[in-house]
PDB file of C-alpha atoms in Angstrom:
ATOM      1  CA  UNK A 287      -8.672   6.817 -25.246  1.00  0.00           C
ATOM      2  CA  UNK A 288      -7.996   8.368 -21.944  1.00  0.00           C
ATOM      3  CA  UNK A 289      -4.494   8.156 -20.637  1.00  0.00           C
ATOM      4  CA  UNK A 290      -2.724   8.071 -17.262  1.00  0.00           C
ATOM      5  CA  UNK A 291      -1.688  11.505 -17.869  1.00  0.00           C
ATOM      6  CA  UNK A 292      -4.920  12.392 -18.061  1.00  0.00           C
ATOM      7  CA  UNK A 293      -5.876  11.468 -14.800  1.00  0.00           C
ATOM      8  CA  UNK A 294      -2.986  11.475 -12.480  1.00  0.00           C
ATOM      9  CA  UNK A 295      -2.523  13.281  -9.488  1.00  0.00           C
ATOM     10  CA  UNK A 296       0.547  14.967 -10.362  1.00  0.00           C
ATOM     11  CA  UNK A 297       3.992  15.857  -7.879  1.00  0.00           C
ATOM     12  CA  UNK A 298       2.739  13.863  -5.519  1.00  0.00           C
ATOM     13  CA  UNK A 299       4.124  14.693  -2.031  1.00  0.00           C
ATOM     14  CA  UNK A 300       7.700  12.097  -1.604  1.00  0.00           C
ATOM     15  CA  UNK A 301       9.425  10.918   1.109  1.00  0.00           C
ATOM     16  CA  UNK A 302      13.396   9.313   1.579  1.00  0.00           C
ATOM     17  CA  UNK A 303      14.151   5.980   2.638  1.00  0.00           C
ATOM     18  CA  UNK A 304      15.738   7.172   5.630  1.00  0.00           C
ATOM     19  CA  UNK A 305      12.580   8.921   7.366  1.00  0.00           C
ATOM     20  CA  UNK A 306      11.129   7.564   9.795  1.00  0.00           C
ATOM     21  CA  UNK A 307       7.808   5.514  10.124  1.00  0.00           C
ATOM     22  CA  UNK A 308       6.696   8.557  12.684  1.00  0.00           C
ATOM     23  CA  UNK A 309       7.689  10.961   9.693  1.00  0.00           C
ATOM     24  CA  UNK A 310       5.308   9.030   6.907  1.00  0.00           C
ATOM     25  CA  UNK A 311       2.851   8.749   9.405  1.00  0.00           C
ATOM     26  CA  UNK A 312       2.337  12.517  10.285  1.00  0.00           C
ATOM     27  CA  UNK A 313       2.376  12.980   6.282  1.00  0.00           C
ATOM     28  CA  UNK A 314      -0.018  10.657   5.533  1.00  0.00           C
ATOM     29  CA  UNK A 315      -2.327  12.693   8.128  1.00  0.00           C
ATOM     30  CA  UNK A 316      -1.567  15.854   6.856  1.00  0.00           C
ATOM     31  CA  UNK A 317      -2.516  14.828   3.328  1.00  0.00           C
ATOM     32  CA  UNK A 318      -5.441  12.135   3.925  1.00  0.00           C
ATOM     33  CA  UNK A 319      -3.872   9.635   2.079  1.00  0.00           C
ATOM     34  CA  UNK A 320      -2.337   5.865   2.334  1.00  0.00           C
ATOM     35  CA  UNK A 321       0.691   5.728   0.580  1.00  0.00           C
ATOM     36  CA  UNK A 322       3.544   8.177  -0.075  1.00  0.00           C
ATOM     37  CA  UNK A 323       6.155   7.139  -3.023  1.00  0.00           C
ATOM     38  CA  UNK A 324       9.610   6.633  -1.477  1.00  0.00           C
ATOM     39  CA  UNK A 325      12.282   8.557  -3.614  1.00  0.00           C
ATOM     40  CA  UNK A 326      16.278   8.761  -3.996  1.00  0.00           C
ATOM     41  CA  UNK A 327      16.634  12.368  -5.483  1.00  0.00           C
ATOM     42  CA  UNK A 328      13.522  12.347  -8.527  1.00  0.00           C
ATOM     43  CA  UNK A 329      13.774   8.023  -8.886  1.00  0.00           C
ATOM     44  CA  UNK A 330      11.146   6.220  -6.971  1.00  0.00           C
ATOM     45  CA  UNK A 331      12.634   3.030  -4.922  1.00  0.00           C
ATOM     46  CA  UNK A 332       9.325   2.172  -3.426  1.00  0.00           C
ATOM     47  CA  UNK A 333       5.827   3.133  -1.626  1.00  0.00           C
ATOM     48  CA  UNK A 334       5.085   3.447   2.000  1.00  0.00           C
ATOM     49  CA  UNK A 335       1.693   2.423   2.553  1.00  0.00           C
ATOM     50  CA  UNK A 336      -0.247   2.938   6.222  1.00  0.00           C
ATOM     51  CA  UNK A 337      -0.487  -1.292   6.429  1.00  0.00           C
ATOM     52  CA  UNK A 338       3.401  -1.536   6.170  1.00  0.00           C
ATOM     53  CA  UNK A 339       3.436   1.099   8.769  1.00  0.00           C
ATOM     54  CA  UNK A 340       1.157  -0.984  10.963  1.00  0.00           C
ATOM     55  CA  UNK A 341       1.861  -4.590   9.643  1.00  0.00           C
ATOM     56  CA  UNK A 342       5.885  -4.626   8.704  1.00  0.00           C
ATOM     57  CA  UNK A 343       6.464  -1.683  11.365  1.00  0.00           C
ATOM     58  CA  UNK A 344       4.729  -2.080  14.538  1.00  0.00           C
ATOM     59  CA  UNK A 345       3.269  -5.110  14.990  1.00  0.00           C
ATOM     60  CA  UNK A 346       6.913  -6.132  15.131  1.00  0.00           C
ATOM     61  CA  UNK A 347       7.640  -3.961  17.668  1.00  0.00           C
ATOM     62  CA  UNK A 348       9.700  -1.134  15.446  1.00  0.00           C
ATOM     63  CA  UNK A 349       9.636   2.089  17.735  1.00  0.00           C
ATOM     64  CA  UNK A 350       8.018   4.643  14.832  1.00  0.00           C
ATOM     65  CA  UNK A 351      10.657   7.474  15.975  1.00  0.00           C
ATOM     66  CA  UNK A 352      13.720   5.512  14.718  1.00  0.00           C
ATOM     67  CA  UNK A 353      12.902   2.889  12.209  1.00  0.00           C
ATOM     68  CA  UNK A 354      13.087   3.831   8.744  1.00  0.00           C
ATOM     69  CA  UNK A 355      11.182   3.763   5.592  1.00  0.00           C
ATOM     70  CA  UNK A 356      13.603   1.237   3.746  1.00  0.00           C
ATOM     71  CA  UNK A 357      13.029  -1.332   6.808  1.00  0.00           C
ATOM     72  CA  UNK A 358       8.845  -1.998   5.833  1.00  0.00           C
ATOM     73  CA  UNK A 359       8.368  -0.045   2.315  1.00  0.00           C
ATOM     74  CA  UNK A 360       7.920  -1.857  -0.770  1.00  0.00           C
ATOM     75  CA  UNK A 361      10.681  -1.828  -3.143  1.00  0.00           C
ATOM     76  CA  UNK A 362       9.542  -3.617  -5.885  1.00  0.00           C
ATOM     77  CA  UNK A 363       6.676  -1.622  -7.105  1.00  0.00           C
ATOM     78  CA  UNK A 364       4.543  -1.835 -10.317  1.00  0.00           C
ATOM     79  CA  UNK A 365       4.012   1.408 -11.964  1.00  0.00           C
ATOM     80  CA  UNK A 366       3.058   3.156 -15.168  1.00  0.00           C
ATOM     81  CA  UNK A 367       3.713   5.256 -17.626  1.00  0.00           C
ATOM     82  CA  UNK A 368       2.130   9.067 -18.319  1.00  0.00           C
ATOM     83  CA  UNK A 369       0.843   7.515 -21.987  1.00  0.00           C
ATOM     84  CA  UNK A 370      -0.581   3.989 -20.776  1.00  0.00           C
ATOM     85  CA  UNK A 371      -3.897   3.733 -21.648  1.00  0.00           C
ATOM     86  CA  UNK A 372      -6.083   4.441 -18.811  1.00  0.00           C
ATOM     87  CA  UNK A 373      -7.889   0.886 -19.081  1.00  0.00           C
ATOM     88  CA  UNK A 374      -5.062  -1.491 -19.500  1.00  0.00           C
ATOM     89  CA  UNK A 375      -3.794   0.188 -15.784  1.00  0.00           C
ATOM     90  CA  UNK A 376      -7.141  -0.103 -14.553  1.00  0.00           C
ATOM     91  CA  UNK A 377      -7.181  -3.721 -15.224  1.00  0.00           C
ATOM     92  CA  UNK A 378      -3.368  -4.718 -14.184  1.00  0.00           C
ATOM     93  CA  UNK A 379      -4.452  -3.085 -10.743  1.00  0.00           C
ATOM     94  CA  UNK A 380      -7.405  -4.644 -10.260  1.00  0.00           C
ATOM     95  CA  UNK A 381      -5.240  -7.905 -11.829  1.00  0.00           C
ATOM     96  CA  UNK A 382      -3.122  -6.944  -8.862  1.00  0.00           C
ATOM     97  CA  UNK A 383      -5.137  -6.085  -6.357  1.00  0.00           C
ATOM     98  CA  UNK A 384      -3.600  -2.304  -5.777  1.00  0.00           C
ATOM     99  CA  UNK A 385      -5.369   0.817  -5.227  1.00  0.00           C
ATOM    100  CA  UNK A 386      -2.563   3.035  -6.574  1.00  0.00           C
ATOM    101  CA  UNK A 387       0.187   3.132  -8.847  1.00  0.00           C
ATOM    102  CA  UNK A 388       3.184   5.454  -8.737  1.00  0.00           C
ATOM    103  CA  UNK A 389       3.686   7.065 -12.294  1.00  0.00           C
ATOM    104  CA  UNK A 390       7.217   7.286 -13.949  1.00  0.00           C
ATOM    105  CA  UNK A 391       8.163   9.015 -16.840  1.00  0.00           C
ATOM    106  CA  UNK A 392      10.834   7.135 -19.441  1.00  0.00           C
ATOM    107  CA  UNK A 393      13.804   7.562 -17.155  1.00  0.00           C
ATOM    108  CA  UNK A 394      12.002   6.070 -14.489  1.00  0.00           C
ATOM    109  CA  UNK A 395      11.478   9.306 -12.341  1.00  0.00           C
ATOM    110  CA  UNK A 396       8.458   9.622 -10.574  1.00  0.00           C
ATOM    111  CA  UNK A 397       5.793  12.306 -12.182  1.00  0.00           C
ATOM    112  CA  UNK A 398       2.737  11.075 -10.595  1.00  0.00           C
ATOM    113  CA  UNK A 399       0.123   8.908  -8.708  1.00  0.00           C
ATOM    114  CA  UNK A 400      -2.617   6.811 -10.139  1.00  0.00           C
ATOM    115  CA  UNK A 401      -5.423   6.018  -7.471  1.00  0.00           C
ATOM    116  CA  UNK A 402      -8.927   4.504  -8.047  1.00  0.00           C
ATOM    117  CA  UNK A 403     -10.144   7.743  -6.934  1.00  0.00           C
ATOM    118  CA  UNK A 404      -8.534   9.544  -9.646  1.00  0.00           C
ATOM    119  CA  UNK A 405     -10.348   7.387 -12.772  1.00  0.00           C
ATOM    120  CA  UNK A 406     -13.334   7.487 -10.961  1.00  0.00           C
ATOM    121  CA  UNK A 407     -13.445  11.268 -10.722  1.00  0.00           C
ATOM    122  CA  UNK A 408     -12.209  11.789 -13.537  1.00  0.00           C
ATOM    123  CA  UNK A 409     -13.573   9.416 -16.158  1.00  0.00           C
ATOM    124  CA  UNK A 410     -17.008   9.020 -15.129  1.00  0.00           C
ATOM    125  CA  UNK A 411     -17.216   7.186 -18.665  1.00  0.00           C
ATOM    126  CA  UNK A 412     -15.312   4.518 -17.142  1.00  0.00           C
ATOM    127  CA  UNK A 413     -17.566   4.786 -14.266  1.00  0.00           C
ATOM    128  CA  UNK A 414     -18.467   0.661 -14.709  1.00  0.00           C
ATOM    129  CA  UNK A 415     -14.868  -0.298 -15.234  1.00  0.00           C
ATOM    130  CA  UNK A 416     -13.503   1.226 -12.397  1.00  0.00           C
ATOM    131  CA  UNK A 417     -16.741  -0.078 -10.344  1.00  0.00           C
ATOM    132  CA  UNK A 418     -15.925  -3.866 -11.185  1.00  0.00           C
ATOM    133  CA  UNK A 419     -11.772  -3.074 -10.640  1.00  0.00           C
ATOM    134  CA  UNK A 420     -12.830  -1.644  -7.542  1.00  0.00           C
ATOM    135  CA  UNK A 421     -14.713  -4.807  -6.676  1.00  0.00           C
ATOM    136  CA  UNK A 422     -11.505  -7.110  -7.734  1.00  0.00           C
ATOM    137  CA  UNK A 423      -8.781  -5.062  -5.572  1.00  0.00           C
ATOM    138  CA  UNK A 424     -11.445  -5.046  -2.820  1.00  0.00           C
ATOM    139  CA  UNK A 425     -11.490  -9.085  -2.907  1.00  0.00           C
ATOM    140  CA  UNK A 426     -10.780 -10.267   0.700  1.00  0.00           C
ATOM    141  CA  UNK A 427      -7.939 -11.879   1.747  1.00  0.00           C
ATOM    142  CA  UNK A 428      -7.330 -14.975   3.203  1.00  0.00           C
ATOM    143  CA  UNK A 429      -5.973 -14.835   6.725  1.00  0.00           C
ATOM    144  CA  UNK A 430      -3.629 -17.488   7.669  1.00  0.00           C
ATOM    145  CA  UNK A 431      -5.404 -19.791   9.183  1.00  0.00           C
ATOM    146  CA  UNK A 432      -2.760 -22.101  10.340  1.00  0.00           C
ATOM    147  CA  UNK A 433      -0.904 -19.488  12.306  1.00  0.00           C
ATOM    148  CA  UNK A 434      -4.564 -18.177  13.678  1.00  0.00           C
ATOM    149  CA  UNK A 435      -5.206 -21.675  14.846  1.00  0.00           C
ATOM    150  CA  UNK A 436      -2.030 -22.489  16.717  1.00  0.00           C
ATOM    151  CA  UNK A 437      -2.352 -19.246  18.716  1.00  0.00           C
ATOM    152  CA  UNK A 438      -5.752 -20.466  19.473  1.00  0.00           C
ATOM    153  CA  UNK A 439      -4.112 -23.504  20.754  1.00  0.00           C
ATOM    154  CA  UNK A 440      -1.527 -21.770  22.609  1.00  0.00           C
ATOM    155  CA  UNK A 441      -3.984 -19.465  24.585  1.00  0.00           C
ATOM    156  CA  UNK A 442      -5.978 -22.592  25.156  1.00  0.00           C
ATOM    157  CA  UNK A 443      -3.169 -24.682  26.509  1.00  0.00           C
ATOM    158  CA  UNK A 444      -2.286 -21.316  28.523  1.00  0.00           C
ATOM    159  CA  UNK A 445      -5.821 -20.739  30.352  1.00  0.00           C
ATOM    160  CA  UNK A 446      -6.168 -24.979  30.667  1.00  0.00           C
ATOM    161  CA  UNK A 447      -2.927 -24.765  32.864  1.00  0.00           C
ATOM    162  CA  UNK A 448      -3.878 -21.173  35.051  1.00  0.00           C
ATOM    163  CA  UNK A 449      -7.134 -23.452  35.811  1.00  0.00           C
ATOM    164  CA  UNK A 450      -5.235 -26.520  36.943  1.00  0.00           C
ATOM    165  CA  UNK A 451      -3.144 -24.252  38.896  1.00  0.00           C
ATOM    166  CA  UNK A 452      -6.527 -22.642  40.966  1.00  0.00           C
ATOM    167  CA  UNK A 453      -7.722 -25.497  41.545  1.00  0.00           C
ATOM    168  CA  UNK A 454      -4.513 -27.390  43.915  1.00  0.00           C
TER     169      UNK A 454
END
């Protein structure tokens, strides 16, 4: 039985709540990665992940220089423990949906990562599992629809009323 510890990228690189969405950004370049674990001192209070950045940051207009991490991370995050069993996390992420866990040790201070990646290159045994996991986290979305469709409408209405306009 393989466990997280096994596996994990360890020390990952952290970041404070109080950096800014520029700051996680350049990191995340640096290291090729999407997600950096958001720490107080050695306790993890979230993940910063390059959608929040784009999605909770600036697609609502947050200027990257000045708006911190604790305005679009996720605090409530699920993570694991150095002696779960490799399999049982491989299944509550795919469960999930997540590509990555943050790893905590039994005071709840961070000690790792667990990616996809890492199982797969590391447990080629599990090379199956991780193959189907990979196939449930990967599992599209459903856009909202409703909100789609009345900006549709709006830009409809919009161009319906420039055209009345040209043509008095």
């Amino acid at each position: 039985m393989a466990t997280v510890a096994d596996v994990m990228t360890r020390n990952p690189r952290t970041m404070s709540p109080q950096d800014t969405l520029a700051d996680a950004a350049k990191v995340m370049d640096e290291l090729n990665v999407g997600v950096v674990p958001v720490c107080e001192g050695d306790r993890l209070c979230g993940v910063v992940t390059d959608r929040d950045i784009v999605v909770r940051g600036l697609a609502r207009d947050a200027d990257p220089k000045t708006c911190k991490l604790t305005d679009v991370m996720s605090g409530h995050v699920r993570t694991a423990r150095q002696d779960d069993d490799v399999d049982e996390v491989l299944s509550e992420m795919a469960n999930a949906q997540i590509r990555r866990m943050p790893v905590v040790d039994g005071q709840d201070k961070l000690v790792g990562i667990l990616s996809i990646g890492d199982i797969a290159a590391k447990s080629p045994e599990d090379e199956e599992d991780v193959a189907m996991s990979l196939g449930d986290i990967s599992s599209p979305a459903e856009p909202d629809r409703q909100q789609a469709s009345q900006e549709q409408g709006s830009q409809k209405q919009g161009s319906k009323g420039s055209k009345q306009q040209k043509q008095t």
